[in-house]
JSON list of C-alpha atoms in Angstrom, two decimals:
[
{"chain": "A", "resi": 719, "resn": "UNK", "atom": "CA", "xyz": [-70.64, -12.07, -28.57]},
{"chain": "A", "resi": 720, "resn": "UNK", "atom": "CA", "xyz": [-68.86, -14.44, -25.85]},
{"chain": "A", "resi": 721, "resn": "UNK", "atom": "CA", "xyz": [-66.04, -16.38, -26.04]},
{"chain": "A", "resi": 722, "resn": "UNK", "atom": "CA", "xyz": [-65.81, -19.78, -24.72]},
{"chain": "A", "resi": 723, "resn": "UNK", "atom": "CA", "xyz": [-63.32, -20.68, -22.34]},
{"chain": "A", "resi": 724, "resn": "UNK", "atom": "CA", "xyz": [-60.38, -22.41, -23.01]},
{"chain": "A", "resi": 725, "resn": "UNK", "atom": "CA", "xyz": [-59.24, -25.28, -21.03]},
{"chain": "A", "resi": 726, "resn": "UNK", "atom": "CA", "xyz": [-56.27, -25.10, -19.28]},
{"chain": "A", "resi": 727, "resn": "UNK", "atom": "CA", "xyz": [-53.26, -27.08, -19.17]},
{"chain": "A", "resi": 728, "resn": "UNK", "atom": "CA", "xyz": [-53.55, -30.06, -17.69]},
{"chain": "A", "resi": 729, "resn": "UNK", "atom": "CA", "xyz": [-52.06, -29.99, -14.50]},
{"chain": "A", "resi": 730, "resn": "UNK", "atom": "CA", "xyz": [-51.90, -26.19, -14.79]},
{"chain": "A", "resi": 731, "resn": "UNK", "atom": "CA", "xyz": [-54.94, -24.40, -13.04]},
{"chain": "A", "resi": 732, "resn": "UNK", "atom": "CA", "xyz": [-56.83, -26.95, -14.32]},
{"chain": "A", "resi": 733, "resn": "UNK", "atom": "CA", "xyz": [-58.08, -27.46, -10.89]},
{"chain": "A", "resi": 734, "resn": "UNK", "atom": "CA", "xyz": [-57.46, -31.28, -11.25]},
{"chain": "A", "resi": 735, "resn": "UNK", "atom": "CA", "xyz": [-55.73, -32.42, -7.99]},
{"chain": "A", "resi": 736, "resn": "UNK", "atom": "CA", "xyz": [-51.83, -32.77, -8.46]},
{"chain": "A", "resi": 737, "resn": "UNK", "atom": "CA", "xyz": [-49.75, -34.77, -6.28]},
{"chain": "A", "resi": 738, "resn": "UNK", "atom": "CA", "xyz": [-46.71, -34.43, -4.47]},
{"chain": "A", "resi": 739, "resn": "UNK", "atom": "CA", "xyz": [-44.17, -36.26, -6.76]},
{"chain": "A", "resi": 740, "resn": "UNK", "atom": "CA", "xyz": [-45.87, -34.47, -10.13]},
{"chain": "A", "resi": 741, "resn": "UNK", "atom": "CA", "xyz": [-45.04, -30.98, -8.21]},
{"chain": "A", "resi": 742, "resn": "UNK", "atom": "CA", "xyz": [-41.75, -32.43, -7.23]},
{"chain": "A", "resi": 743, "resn": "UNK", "atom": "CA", "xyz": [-40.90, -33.24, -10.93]},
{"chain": "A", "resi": 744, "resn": "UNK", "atom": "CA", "xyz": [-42.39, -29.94, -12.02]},
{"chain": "A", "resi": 745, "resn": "UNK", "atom": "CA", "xyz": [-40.34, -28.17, -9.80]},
{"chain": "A", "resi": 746, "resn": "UNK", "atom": "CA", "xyz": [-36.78, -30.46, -10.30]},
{"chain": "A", "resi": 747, "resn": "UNK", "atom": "CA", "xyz": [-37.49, -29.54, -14.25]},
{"chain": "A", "resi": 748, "resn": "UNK", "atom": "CA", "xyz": [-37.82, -25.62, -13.74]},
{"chain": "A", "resi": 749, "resn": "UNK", "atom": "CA", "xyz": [-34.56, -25.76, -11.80]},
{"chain": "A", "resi": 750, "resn": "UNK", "atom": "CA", "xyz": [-33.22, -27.68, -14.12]},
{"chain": "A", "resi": 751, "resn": "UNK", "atom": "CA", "xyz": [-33.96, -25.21, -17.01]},
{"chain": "A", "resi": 752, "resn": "UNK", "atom": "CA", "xyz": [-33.40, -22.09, -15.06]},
{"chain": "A", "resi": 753, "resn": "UNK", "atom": "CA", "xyz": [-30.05, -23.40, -14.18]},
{"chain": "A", "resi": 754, "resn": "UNK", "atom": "CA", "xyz": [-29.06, -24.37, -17.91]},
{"chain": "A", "resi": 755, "resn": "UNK", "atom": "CA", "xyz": [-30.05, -20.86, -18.88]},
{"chain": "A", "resi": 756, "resn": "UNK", "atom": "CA", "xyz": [-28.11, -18.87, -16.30]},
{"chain": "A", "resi": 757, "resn": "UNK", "atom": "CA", "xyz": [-25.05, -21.12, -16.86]},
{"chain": "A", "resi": 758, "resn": "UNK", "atom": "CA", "xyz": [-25.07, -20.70, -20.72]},
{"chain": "A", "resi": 759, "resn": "UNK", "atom": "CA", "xyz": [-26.45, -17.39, -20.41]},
{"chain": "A", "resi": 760, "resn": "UNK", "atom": "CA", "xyz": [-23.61, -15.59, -18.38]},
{"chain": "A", "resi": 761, "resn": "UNK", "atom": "CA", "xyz": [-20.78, -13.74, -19.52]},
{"chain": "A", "resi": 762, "resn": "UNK", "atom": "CA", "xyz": [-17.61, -15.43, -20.45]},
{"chain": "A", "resi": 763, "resn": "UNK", "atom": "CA", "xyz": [-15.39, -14.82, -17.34]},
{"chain": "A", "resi": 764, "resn": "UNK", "atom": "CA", "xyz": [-11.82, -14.86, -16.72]},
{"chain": "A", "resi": 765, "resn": "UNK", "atom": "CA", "xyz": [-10.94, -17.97, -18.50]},
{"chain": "A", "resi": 766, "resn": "UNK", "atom": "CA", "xyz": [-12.12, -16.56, -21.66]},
{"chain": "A", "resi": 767, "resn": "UNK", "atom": "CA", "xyz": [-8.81, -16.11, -23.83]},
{"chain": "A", "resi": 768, "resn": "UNK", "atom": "CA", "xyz": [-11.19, -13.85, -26.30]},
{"chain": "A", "resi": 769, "resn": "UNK", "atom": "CA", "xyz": [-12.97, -12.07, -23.19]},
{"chain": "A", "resi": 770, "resn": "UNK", "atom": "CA", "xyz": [-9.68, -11.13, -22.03]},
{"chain": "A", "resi": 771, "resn": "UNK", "atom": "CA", "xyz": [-8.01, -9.97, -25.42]},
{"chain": "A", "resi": 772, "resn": "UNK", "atom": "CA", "xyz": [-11.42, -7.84, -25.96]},
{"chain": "A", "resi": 773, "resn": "UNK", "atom": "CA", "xyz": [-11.29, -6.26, -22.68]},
{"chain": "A", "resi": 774, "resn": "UNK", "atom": "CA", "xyz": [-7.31, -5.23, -23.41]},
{"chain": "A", "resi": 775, "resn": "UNK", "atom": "CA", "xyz": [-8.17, -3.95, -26.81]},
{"chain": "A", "resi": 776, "resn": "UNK", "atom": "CA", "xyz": [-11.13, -1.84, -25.61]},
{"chain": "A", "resi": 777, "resn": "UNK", "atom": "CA", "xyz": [-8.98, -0.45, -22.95]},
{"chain": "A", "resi": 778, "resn": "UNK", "atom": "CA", "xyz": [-6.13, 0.46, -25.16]},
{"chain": "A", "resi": 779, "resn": "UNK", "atom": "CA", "xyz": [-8.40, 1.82, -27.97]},
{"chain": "A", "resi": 780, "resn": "UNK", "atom": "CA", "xyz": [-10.29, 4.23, -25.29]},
{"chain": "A", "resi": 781, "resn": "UNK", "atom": "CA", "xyz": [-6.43, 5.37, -23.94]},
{"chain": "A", "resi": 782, "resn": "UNK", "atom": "CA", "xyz": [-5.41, 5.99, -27.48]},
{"chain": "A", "resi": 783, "resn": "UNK", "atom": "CA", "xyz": [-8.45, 7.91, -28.16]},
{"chain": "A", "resi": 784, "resn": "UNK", "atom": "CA", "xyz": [-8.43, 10.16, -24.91]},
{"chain": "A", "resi": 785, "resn": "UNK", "atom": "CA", "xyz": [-5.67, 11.03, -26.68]},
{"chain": "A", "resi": 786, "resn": "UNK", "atom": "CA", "xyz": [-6.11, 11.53, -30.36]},
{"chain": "A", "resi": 787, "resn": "UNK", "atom": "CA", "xyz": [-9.19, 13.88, -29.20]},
{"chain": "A", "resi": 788, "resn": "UNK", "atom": "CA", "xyz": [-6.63, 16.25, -27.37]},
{"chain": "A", "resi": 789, "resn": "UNK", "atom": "CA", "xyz": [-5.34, 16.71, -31.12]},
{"chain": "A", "resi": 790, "resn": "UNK", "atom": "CA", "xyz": [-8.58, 16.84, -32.52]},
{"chain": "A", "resi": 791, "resn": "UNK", "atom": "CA", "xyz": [-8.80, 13.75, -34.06]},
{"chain": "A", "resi": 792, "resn": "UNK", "atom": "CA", "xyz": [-11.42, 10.61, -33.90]},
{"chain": "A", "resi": 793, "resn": "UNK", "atom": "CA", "xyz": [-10.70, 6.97, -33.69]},
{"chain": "A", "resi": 794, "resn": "UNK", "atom": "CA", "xyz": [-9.37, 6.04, -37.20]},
{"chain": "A", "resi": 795, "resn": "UNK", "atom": "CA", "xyz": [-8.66, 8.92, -38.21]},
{"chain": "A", "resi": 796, "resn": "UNK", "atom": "CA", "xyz": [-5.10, 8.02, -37.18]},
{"chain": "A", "resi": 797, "resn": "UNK", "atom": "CA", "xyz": [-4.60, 5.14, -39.59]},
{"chain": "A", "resi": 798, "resn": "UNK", "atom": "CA", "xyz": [-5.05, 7.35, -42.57]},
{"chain": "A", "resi": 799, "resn": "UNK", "atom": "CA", "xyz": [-2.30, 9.86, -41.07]},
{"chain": "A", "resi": 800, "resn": "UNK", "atom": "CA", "xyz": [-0.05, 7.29, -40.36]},
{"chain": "A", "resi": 801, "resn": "UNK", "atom": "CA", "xyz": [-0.70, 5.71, -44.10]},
{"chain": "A", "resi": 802, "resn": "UNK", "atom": "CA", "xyz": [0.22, 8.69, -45.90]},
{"chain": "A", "resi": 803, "resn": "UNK", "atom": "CA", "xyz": [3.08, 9.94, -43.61]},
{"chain": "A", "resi": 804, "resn": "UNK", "atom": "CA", "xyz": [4.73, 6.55, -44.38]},
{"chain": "A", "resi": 805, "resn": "UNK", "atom": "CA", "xyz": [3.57, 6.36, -48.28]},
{"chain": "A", "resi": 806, "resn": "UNK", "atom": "CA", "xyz": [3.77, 9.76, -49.01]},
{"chain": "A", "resi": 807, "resn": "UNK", "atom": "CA", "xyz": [1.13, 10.16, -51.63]},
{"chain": "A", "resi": 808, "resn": "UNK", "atom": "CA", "xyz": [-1.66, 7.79, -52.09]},
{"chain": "A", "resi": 809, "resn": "UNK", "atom": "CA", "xyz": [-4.93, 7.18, -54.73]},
{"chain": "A", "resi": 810, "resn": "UNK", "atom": "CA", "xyz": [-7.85, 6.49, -52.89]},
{"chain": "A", "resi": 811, "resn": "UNK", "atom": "CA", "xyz": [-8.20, 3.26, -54.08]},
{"chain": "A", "resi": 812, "resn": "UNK", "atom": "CA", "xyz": [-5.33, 2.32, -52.63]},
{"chain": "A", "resi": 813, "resn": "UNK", "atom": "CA", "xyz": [-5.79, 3.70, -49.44]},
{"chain": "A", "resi": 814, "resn": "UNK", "atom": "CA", "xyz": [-9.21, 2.36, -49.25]},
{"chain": "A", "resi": 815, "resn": "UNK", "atom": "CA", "xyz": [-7.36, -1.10, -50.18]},
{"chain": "A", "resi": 816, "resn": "UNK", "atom": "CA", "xyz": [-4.55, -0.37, -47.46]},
{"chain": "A", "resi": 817, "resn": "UNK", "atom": "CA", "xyz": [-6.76, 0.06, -44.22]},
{"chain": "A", "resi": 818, "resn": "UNK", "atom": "CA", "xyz": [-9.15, -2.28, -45.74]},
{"chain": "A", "resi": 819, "resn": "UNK", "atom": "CA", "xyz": [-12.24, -0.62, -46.22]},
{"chain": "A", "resi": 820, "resn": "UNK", "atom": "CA", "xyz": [-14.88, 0.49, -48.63]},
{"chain": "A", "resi": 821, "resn": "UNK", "atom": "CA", "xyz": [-13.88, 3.31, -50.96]},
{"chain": "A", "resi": 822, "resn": "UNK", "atom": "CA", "xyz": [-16.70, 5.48, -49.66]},
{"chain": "A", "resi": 823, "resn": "UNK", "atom": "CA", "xyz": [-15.52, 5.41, -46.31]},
{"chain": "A", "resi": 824, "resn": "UNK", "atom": "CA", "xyz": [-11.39, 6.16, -46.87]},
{"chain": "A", "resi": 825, "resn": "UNK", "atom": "CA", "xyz": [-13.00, 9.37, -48.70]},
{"chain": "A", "resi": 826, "resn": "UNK", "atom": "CA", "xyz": [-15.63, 9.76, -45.94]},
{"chain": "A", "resi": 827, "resn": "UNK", "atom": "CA", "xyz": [-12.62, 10.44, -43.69]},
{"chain": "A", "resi": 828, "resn": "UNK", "atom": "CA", "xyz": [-10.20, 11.91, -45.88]},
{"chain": "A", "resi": 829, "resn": "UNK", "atom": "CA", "xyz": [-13.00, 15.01, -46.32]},
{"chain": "A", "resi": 830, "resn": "UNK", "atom": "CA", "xyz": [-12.79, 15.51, -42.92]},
{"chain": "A", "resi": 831, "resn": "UNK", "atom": "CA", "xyz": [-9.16, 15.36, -42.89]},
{"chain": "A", "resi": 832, "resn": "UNK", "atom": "CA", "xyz": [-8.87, 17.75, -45.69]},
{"chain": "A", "resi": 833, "resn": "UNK", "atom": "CA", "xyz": [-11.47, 20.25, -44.11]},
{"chain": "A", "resi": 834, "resn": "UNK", "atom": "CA", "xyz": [-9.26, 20.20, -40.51]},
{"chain": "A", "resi": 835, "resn": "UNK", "atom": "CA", "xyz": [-6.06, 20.51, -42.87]},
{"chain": "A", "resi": 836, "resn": "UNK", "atom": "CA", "xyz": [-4.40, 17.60, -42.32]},
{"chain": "A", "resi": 837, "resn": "UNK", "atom": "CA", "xyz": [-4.76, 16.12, -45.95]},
{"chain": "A", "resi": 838, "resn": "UNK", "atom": "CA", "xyz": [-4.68, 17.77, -49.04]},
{"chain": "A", "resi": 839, "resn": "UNK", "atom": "CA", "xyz": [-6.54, 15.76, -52.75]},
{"chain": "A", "resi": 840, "resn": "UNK", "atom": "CA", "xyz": [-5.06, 16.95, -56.36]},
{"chain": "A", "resi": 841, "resn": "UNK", "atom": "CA", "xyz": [-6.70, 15.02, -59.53]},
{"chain": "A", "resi": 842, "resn": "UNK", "atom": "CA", "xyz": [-4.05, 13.10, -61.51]},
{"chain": "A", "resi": 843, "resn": "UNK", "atom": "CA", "xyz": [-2.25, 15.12, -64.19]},
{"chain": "A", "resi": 844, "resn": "UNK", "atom": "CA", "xyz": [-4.01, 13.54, -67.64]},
{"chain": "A", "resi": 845, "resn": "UNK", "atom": "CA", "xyz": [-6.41, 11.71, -65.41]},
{"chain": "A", "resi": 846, "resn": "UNK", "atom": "CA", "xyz": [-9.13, 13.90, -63.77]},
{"chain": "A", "resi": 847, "resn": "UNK", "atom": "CA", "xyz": [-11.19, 10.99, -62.11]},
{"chain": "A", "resi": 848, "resn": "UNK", "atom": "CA", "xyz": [-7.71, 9.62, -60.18]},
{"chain": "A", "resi": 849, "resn": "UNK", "atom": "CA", "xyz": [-7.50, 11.19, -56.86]},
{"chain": "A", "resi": 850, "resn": "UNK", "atom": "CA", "xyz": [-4.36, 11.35, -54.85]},
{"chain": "A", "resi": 851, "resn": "UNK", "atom": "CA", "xyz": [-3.92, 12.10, -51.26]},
{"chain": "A", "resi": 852, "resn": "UNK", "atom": "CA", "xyz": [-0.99, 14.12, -49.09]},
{"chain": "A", "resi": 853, "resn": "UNK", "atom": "CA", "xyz": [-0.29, 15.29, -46.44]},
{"chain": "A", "resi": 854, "resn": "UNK", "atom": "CA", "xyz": [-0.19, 19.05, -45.47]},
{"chain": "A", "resi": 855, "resn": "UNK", "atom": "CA", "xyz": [2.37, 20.27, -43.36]},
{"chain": "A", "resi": 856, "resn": "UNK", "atom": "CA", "xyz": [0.14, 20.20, -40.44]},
{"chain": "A", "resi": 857, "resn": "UNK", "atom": "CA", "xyz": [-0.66, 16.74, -40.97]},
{"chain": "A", "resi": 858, "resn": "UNK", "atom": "CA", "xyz": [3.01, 15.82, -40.87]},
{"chain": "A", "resi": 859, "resn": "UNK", "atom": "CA", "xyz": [3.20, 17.48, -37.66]},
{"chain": "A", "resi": 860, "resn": "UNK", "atom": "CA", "xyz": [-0.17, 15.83, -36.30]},
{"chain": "A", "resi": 861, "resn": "UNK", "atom": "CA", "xyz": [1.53, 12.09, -37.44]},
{"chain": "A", "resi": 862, "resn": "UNK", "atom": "CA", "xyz": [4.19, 12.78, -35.38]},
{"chain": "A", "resi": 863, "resn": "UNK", "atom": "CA", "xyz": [2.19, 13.59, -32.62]},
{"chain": "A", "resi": 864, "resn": "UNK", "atom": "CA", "xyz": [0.17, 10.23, -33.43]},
{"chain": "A", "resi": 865, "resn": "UNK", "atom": "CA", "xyz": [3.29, 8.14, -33.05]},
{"chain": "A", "resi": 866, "resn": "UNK", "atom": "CA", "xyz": [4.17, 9.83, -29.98]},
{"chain": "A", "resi": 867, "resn": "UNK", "atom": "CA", "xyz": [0.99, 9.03, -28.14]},
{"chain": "A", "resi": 868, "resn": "UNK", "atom": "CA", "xyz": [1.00, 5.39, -29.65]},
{"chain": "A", "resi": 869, "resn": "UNK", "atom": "CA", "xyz": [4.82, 5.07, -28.16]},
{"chain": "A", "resi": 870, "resn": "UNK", "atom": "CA", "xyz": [2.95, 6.07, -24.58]},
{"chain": "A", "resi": 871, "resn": "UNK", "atom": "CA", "xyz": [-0.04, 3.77, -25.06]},
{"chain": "A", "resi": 872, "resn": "UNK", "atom": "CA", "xyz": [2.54, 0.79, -25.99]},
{"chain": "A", "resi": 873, "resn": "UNK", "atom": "CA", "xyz": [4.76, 1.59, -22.62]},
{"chain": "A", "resi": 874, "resn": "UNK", "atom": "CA", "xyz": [1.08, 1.52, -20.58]},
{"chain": "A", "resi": 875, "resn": "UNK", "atom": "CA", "xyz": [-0.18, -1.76, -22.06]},
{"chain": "A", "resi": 876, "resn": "UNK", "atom": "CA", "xyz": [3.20, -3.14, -21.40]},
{"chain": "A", "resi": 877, "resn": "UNK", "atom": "CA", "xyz": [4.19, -1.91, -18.19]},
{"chain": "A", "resi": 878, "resn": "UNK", "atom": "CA", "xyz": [3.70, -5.14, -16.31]},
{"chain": "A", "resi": 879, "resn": "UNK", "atom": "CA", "xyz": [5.70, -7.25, -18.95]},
{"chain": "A", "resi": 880, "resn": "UNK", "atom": "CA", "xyz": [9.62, -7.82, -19.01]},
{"chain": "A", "resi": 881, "resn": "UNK", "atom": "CA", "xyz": [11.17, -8.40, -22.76]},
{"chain": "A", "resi": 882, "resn": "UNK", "atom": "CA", "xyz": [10.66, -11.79, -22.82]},
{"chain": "A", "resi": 883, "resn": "UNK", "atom": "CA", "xyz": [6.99, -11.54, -21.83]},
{"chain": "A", "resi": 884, "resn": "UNK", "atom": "CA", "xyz": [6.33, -8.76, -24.45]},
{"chain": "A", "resi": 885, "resn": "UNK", "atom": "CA", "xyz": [8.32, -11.11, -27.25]},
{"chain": "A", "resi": 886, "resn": "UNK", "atom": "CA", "xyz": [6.18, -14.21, -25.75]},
{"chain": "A", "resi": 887, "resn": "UNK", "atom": "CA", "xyz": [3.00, -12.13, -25.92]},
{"chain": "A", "resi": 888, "resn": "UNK", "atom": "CA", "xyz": [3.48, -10.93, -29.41]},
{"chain": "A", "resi": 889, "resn": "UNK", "atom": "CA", "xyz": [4.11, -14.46, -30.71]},
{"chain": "A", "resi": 890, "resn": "UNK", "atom": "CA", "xyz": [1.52, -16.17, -29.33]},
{"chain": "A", "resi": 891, "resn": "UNK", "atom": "CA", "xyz": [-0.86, -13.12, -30.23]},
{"chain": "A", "resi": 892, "resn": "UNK", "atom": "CA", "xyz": [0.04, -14.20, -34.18]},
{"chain": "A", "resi": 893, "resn": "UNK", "atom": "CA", "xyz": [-0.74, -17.88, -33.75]},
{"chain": "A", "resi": 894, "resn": "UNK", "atom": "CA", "xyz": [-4.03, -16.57, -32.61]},
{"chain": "A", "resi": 895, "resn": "UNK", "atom": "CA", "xyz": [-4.74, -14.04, -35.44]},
{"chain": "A", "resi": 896, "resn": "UNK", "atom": "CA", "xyz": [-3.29, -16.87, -37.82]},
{"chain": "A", "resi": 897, "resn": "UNK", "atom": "CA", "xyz": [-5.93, -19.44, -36.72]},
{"chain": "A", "resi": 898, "resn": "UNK", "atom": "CA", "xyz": [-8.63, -16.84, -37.07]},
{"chain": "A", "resi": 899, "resn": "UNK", "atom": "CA", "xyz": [-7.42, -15.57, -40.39]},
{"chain": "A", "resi": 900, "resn": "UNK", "atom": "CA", "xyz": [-7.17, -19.59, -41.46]},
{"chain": "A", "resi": 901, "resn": "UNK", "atom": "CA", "xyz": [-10.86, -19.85, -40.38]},
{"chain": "A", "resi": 902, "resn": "UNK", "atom": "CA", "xyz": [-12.09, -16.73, -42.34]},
{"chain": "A", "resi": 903, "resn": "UNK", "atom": "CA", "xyz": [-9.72, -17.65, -45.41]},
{"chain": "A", "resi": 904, "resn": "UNK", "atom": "CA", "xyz": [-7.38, -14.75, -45.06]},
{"chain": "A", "resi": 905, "resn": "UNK", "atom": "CA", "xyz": [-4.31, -16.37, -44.02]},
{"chain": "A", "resi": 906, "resn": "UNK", "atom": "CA", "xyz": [-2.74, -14.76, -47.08]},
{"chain": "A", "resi": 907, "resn": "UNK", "atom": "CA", "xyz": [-2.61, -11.75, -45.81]},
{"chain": "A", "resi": 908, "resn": "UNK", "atom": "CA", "xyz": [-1.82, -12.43, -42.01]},
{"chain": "A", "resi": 909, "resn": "UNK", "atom": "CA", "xyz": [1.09, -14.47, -43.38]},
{"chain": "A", "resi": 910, "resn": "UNK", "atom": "CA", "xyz": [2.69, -11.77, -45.22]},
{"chain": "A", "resi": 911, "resn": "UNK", "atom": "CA", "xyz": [2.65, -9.63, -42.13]},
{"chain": "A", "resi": 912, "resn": "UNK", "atom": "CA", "xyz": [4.20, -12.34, -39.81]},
{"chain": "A", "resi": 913, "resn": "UNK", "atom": "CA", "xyz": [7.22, -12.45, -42.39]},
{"chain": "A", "resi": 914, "resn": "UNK", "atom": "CA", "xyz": [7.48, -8.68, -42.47]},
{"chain": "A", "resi": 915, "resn": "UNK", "atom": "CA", "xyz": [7.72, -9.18, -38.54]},
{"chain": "A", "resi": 916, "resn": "UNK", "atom": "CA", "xyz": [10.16, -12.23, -37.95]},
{"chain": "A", "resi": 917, "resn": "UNK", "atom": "CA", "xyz": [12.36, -10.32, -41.34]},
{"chain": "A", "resi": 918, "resn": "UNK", "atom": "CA", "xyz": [12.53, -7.40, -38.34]},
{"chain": "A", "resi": 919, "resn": "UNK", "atom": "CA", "xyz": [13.22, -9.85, -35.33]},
{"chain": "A", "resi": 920, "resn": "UNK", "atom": "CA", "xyz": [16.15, -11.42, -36.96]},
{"chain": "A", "resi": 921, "resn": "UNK", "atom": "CA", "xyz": [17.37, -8.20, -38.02]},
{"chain": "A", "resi": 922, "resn": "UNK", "atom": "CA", "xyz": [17.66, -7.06, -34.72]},
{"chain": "A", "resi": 923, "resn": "UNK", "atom": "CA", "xyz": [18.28, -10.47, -33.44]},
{"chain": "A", "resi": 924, "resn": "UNK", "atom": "CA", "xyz": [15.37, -11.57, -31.72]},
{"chain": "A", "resi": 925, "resn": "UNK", "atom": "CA", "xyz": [14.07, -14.76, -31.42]},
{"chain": "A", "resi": 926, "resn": "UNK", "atom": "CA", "xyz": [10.88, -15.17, -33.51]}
]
């Protein structure tokens, strides 16, 4: 069986004779392309507010977890340890609800937890299917340990920054997360955490 040919594209290898000003064009219009594509193509550089916030927060989540691994402990797992060191006892529900994810996951976690002995579960007296969460005396010891190392990680991200610079810096990093939160309709939430802040600024007499 044979296949025709196909014809080509005119002006392509079509072996019809193409003059200087049509390769001209043809070649001002692949520039012109190729240089559209690398421009919107490249990686946001230094002027990139966002470029820069997500190279800080990388940096400071990979210091934090150099050290959390020295204590035998993953990314994230922190945020549960801190949550019950400063609630004391917790459902899962409510833990889930406090570092804002999906049930499955806080217990995901907390099993791990629980098998390393850091976290202890009991059922609910009169309520077997209500699970509440502690921490063991280890796990006391390992929160401590957790604020410790974020105390260090705080002094290394803010090394380079005198108080008003790290009071500046904190501001302006709420108006940010504010605008965000207003975009994905959670200001709620963002706005009860800037009053918890500025309440704590005042108190120790700090501009907000």
């Amino acid at each position: 069986m044979q296949f025709q040919d196909r014809p080509a594209a005119a002006g392509i290898n079509s072996g019809a004779p193409v003059g200087d000003k049509q390769k001209r064009d043809h070649q001002d219009e692949a520039a012109a392309v190729l240089g559209h594509t690398s421009k919107k193509m490249r990686p946001p550089g230094v002027r990139s507010v966002g470029w820069a916030l997500v190279q800080a927060a990388r940096l400071h989540r990979a210091r934090t977890g150099d050290r959390l691994a020295k204590l035998g402990l993953f990314a994230g797992q922190e945020q549960v340890v801190q949550a019950l060191a400063a609630a004391g006892t917790m459902t899962m529900g409510d833990l889930a609800a406090l570092l804002r994810v999906r049930p499955p996951t806080a217990s995901k976690t907390v099993t791990r937890l629980a098998a390393l002995g850091i976290v202890e579960r009991r059922a609910e007296s009169g309520d077997g299917r209500v699970v509440r969460v502690q921490l063991t005396e280890a796990g006391m010891a390992k929160a401590e340990a957790i604020e410790r190392i974020q105390e260090e990680v705080e002094a290394e991200l803010l090394d380079h920054l005198d108080k008003t610079d790290r009071r500046r810096l904190r501001k302006l990093l709420r108006k940010a997360a504010r605008g965000l939160a207003e975009a994905a309709g959670a200001s709620g939430q963002v706005a009860e955490a800037d009053a918890e802040i500025e309440a704590e600024d005042e108190t120790e007499g700090l501009p907000a």
